């Protein structure tokens, strides 16, 4: 690619910032997104699991779709905000900020400039009192660029929700981005399964650049082998996430999971899996069959 002159004026139809392609190289035009994202304004990650052919859903596709939707319904449902969402976010972020109330936000988050492309995290909540945004992204299968995606979500949140002032000043919201990885993140330390990140002064670890960009990666796979002497609330949530889809296979629920009000959380998790998912999967199957019949009709 030719060198780009950053000083020269740019065409009027291009925003001020230069674009960067997927290889981290400067480009003079916006990089096209995946076709499936271009063709659907309401793209969701689970949409990619539904095949367009009339062959139906495979067992693996059905199971993957079920797990994605169950997780979103569990953590991203207003009905269970007091029992699930608020305690969950307090467990992971309560050491950084106070969380007394949350409001469910609509995902995906659309940027309002040419170079602010859409992001589609699994669950998004916002604190109505201070504007703090909490994004949670679960990834079940290994993904080499997962850390980059988590970082991108934080940056896109800043770019999308910042309020521009009159003199190039911006009022930023605080973004708390949580990545839940169900695979080995290959980070150092055999028992170090939680990694926190923020923009800081490399020469003074207590000097934060903005104090508003917080990211956390949780290695769920490594956490399975961790046996703390005292289980924190965060440990309970991690245990729940690791065993969410096979509670029935556990011979006995550990005693630490039944302390306090966590038994209510377990009841809600089982309720969603038992009552909601059969109905939802029946609906998806009927929808897919309808799409298949329509495609067959067009072929004829």
Coordinates of C-alpha atoms in Angstrom, one line a residue:
X1 CA 0.0 0.0 0.0
X2 CA 1.2 3.5 -0.8
X3 CA 2.3 5.8 2.0
X4 CA -0.5 8.1 3.2
X5 CA 0.1 11.8 3.7
X6 CA -1.6 12.6 7.0
X7 CA -1.0 16.3 6.5
X8 CA -2.6 16.7 3.1
X9 CA -6.3 17.6 3.0
X10 CA -8.7 14.8 2.8
X11 CA -11.8 14.6 0.6
X12 CA -14.9 16.2 2.1
X13 CA -16.8 12.9 2.2
X14 CA -14.2 11.3 4.5
X15 CA -14.2 12.0 8.2
X16 CA -11.1 13.6 9.9
X17 CA -9.6 10.4 11.3
X18 CA -7.8 8.1 9.0
X19 CA -9.1 4.6 8.7
X20 CA -7.2 1.4 9.7
X21 CA -7.6 -1.9 8.0
X22 CA -7.8 -5.3 9.8
X23 CA -4.0 -5.6 9.6
X24 CA -3.4 -2.4 11.5
X25 CA -2.4 -0.4 8.4
X26 CA -3.6 3.0 7.5
X27 CA -6.1 3.0 4.6
X28 CA -7.6 5.9 2.7
X29 CA -11.1 4.4 2.7
X30 CA -13.3 2.6 5.2
X31 CA -12.8 -1.1 5.4
X32 CA -15.9 -3.0 4.4
X33 CA -17.6 -5.1 7.1
X34 CA -18.6 -8.7 6.6
X35 CA -21.4 -9.1 4.1
X36 CA -23.8 -10.5 6.6
X37 CA -23.4 -7.3 8.7
X38 CA -23.9 -5.1 5.6
X39 CA -27.1 -6.9 4.5
X40 CA -28.8 -6.7 7.9
X41 CA -29.2 -3.6 10.0
X42 CA -30.2 -5.8 13.0
X43 CA -27.3 -8.2 12.8
X44 CA -26.8 -10.4 15.8
X45 CA -24.0 -12.9 16.3
X46 CA -26.5 -15.8 16.7
X47 CA -27.9 -15.0 13.3
X48 CA -24.8 -16.4 11.7
X49 CA -25.6 -19.8 13.3
X50 CA -28.9 -20.1 11.3
X51 CA -28.1 -21.5 7.9
X52 CA -29.8 -20.2 4.8
X53 CA -30.1 -23.6 3.2
X54 CA -33.1 -25.9 3.8
X55 CA -31.0 -28.5 5.5
X56 CA -32.1 -27.4 9.0
X57 CA -30.1 -26.7 12.1
X58 CA -27.4 -29.2 13.0
X59 CA -27.3 -30.4 16.6
X60 CA -24.1 -28.3 17.3
X61 CA -25.7 -25.2 15.8
X62 CA -28.8 -25.7 17.8
X63 CA -26.8 -26.2 21.0
X64 CA -24.5 -23.2 20.3
X65 CA -27.6 -21.0 19.6
X66 CA -29.3 -22.2 22.8
X67 CA -26.3 -21.4 25.0
X68 CA -25.9 -17.9 23.5
X69 CA -29.5 -17.1 24.0
X70 CA -29.8 -18.6 27.5
X71 CA -26.8 -16.4 28.6
X72 CA -28.4 -13.3 27.2
X73 CA -31.7 -14.0 28.7
X74 CA -30.1 -14.7 32.1
X75 CA -27.9 -11.7 32.4
X76 CA -29.7 -9.3 30.1
X77 CA -33.3 -9.4 31.3
X78 CA -35.0 -6.5 33.2
X79 CA -37.2 -9.0 35.0
X80 CA -34.2 -10.4 36.9
X81 CA -32.3 -7.1 37.3
X82 CA -32.4 -7.1 41.1
X83 CA -31.5 -10.8 41.6
X84 CA -29.0 -11.2 38.7
X85 CA -27.7 -8.2 36.8
X86 CA -26.9 -5.8 39.8
X87 CA -25.3 -8.5 42.0
X88 CA -23.3 -9.8 39.0
X89 CA -21.9 -6.4 38.1
X90 CA -21.2 -5.6 41.7
X91 CA -19.2 -8.9 42.0
X92 CA -17.0 -8.0 39.0
X93 CA -16.9 -4.2 39.2
X94 CA -17.9 -3.2 42.8
X95 CA -14.2 -2.6 43.7
X96 CA -14.1 0.1 41.1
X97 CA -17.4 1.9 41.3
X98 CA -20.7 1.9 43.2
X99 CA -23.6 0.2 41.5
X100 CA -27.0 0.9 43.0
X101 CA -29.2 0.7 39.9
X102 CA -28.9 -0.4 36.2
X103 CA -30.9 0.1 33.1
X104 CA -30.8 -2.4 30.2
X105 CA -29.5 -0.7 27.0
X106 CA -30.3 -1.7 23.5
X107 CA -27.6 -3.6 21.6
X108 CA -26.0 -3.2 19.2
X109 CA -24.5 0.2 19.7
X110 CA -24.4 2.2 16.5
X111 CA -21.7 4.9 16.0
X112 CA -22.8 8.3 14.7
X113 CA -19.8 9.0 12.5
X114 CA -18.4 7.4 9.3
X115 CA -15.6 5.6 11.2
X116 CA -17.6 4.5 14.2
X117 CA -18.9 1.1 13.1
X118 CA -21.4 -1.0 15.0
X119 CA -20.5 -3.1 18.0
X120 CA -22.7 -5.9 19.2
X121 CA -21.8 -7.1 22.7
X122 CA -23.8 -9.8 24.4
X123 CA -25.2 -7.6 27.2
X124 CA -25.1 -3.9 27.9
X125 CA -26.3 -2.1 31.1
X126 CA -26.0 1.5 32.1
X127 CA -26.1 3.1 35.6
X128 CA -28.8 5.9 35.3
X129 CA -27.2 7.9 38.1
X130 CA -23.7 8.4 36.7
X131 CA -23.9 7.1 33.1
X132 CA -21.4 4.2 33.6
X133 CA -21.7 1.6 30.9
X134 CA -21.2 -2.1 31.6
X135 CA -20.5 -4.4 28.6
X136 CA -20.2 -8.1 28.9
X137 CA -19.1 -10.4 26.1
X138 CA -19.0 -14.2 26.4
X139 CA -16.8 -16.2 24.0
X140 CA -17.1 -20.0 24.2
X141 CA -14.7 -21.0 21.4
X142 CA -11.1 -20.0 21.2
X143 CA -10.5 -16.7 19.3
X144 CA -7.0 -15.4 18.7
X145 CA -8.2 -11.8 18.5
X146 CA -10.5 -11.9 21.5
X147 CA -8.5 -9.4 23.6
X148 CA -8.5 -7.0 20.7
X149 CA -12.2 -7.2 20.4
X150 CA -12.7 -6.5 24.1
X151 CA -10.4 -3.5 23.7
X152 CA -12.3 -2.3 20.6
X153 CA -15.6 -2.5 22.5
X154 CA -14.3 -0.1 25.1
X155 CA -13.0 2.3 22.5
X156 CA -16.2 2.2 20.4
X157 CA -18.2 2.9 23.6
X158 CA -16.2 6.1 24.2
X159 CA -16.5 7.2 20.6
X160 CA -20.2 6.5 20.4
X161 CA -21.4 7.9 23.7
X162 CA -19.0 10.8 24.4
X163 CA -20.6 14.2 24.5
X164 CA -18.7 16.7 22.4
X165 CA -18.1 20.1 23.8
X166 CA -17.5 23.4 22.1
X167 CA -13.7 23.4 22.0
X168 CA -12.7 19.8 21.1
X169 CA -13.4 18.7 24.6
X170 CA -15.4 15.5 25.3
X171 CA -17.4 14.4 28.3
X172 CA -16.6 10.7 28.4
X173 CA -18.7 8.0 30.1
X174 CA -16.9 5.4 32.1
X175 CA -16.8 2.1 30.3
X176 CA -16.5 -1.3 32.1
X177 CA -15.9 -4.0 29.6
X178 CA -15.9 -7.6 30.8
X179 CA -14.7 -10.5 28.6
X180 CA -15.7 -14.0 29.7
X181 CA -13.5 -16.4 27.8
X182 CA -14.3 -20.1 28.0
X183 CA -10.9 -21.0 26.7
X184 CA -7.2 -20.6 27.7
X185 CA -6.2 -16.9 27.3
X186 CA -2.5 -17.9 27.6
X187 CA -1.9 -15.3 30.2
X188 CA 0.9 -15.8 32.7
X189 CA 0.3 -17.5 36.1
X190 CA -1.2 -20.9 36.5
X191 CA -3.9 -19.6 38.9
X192 CA -4.1 -16.1 37.6
X193 CA -7.4 -16.2 35.8
X194 CA -8.6 -12.6 36.1
X195 CA -6.8 -9.8 34.3
X196 CA -7.6 -6.2 34.7
X197 CA -6.5 -3.4 32.3
X198 CA -6.6 0.4 32.3
X199 CA -4.8 3.3 30.6
X200 CA -2.0 4.3 33.0
X201 CA 1.3 6.1 33.1
X202 CA 3.9 3.4 32.6
X203 CA 6.3 5.2 35.0
X204 CA 3.7 5.7 37.7
X205 CA 1.1 3.0 38.1
X206 CA -1.2 5.2 40.2
X207 CA -1.5 7.8 37.5
X208 CA -4.5 7.0 35.3
X209 CA -5.0 8.7 32.0
X210 CA -8.7 9.1 32.3
X211 CA -9.8 6.7 35.1
X212 CA -12.7 5.8 32.9
X213 CA -11.6 2.9 30.7
X214 CA -11.7 -0.4 32.6
X215 CA -11.4 -3.8 31.0
X216 CA -11.3 -7.3 32.5
X217 CA -10.6 -10.7 30.9
X218 CA -11.7 -13.7 32.8
X219 CA -10.3 -17.1 31.9
X220 CA -13.2 -19.4 32.8
X221 CA -11.2 -22.5 31.8
X222 CA -8.3 -21.8 34.1
X223 CA -10.7 -20.8 36.9
X224 CA -12.2 -24.3 37.0
X225 CA -9.0 -25.6 38.6
X226 CA -8.8 -22.8 41.2
X227 CA -9.9 -23.8 44.7
X228 CA -9.8 -20.7 47.0
X229 CA -10.0 -21.1 50.8
X230 CA -12.7 -18.5 51.0
X231 CA -15.1 -18.1 48.1
X232 CA -16.0 -14.5 47.2
X233 CA -19.2 -13.4 45.4
X234 CA -17.2 -13.2 42.2
X235 CA -16.0 -16.8 42.7
X236 CA -19.6 -17.9 43.0
X237 CA -20.6 -16.2 39.7
X238 CA -17.6 -17.8 37.9
X239 CA -18.6 -21.2 39.2
X240 CA -22.1 -20.6 37.9
X241 CA -20.8 -19.5 34.5
X242 CA -18.7 -22.6 34.3
X243 CA -21.5 -24.9 35.2
X244 CA -24.5 -23.0 33.8
X245 CA -25.4 -25.5 31.1
X246 CA -25.0 -28.7 33.1
X247 CA -26.3 -28.1 36.6
X248 CA -28.2 -31.3 36.3
X249 CA -25.0 -33.3 36.0
X250 CA -23.7 -32.1 39.4
X251 CA -24.3 -34.7 42.1
X252 CA -24.4 -32.1 44.9
X253 CA -24.4 -28.3 44.7
X254 CA -21.4 -26.9 46.6
X255 CA -22.3 -25.4 50.0
X256 CA -20.7 -22.1 49.1
X257 CA -23.2 -21.7 46.3
X258 CA -26.1 -21.8 48.7
X259 CA -25.0 -19.0 51.0
X260 CA -26.9 -15.8 51.1
X261 CA -29.3 -15.2 48.3
X262 CA -27.5 -17.1 45.6
X263 CA -30.1 -19.9 45.8
X264 CA -32.5 -17.4 44.1
X265 CA -30.0 -16.9 41.3
X266 CA -29.8 -20.7 40.7
X267 CA -33.6 -20.9 40.7
X268 CA -33.7 -18.2 38.0
X269 CA -31.0 -19.9 35.9
X270 CA -32.9 -23.2 36.0
X271 CA -36.2 -21.5 35.3
X272 CA -34.8 -19.9 32.1
X273 CA -33.3 -23.1 30.8
X274 CA -36.3 -25.2 31.7
X275 CA -39.3 -23.1 30.7
X276 CA -38.0 -20.6 28.1
X277 CA -35.6 -22.4 25.8
X278 CA -37.9 -25.1 24.6
X279 CA -40.4 -22.5 23.4
X280 CA -37.6 -20.4 21.9
X281 CA -36.0 -23.2 20.0
X282 CA -39.4 -24.3 18.7
X283 CA -39.9 -20.8 17.4
X284 CA -36.5 -20.7 15.7
X285 CA -37.1 -24.1 14.1
X286 CA -40.4 -23.0 12.8
X287 CA -38.9 -19.8 11.5
X288 CA -36.1 -21.7 9.8
X289 CA -38.5 -24.1 8.2
X290 CA -40.5 -21.2 6.9
X291 CA -37.4 -19.7 5.4
X292 CA -36.6 -23.0 3.8
X293 CA -40.1 -23.3 2.3
X294 CA -39.8 -19.8 0.9
X295 CA -36.4 -20.5 -0.7
X296 CA -37.8 -23.8 -2.2
X297 CA -40.8 -21.9 -3.6
X298 CA -38.5 -19.4 -5.3
X299 CA -36.4 -22.2 -6.8
X300 CA -39.6 -23.7 -8.3

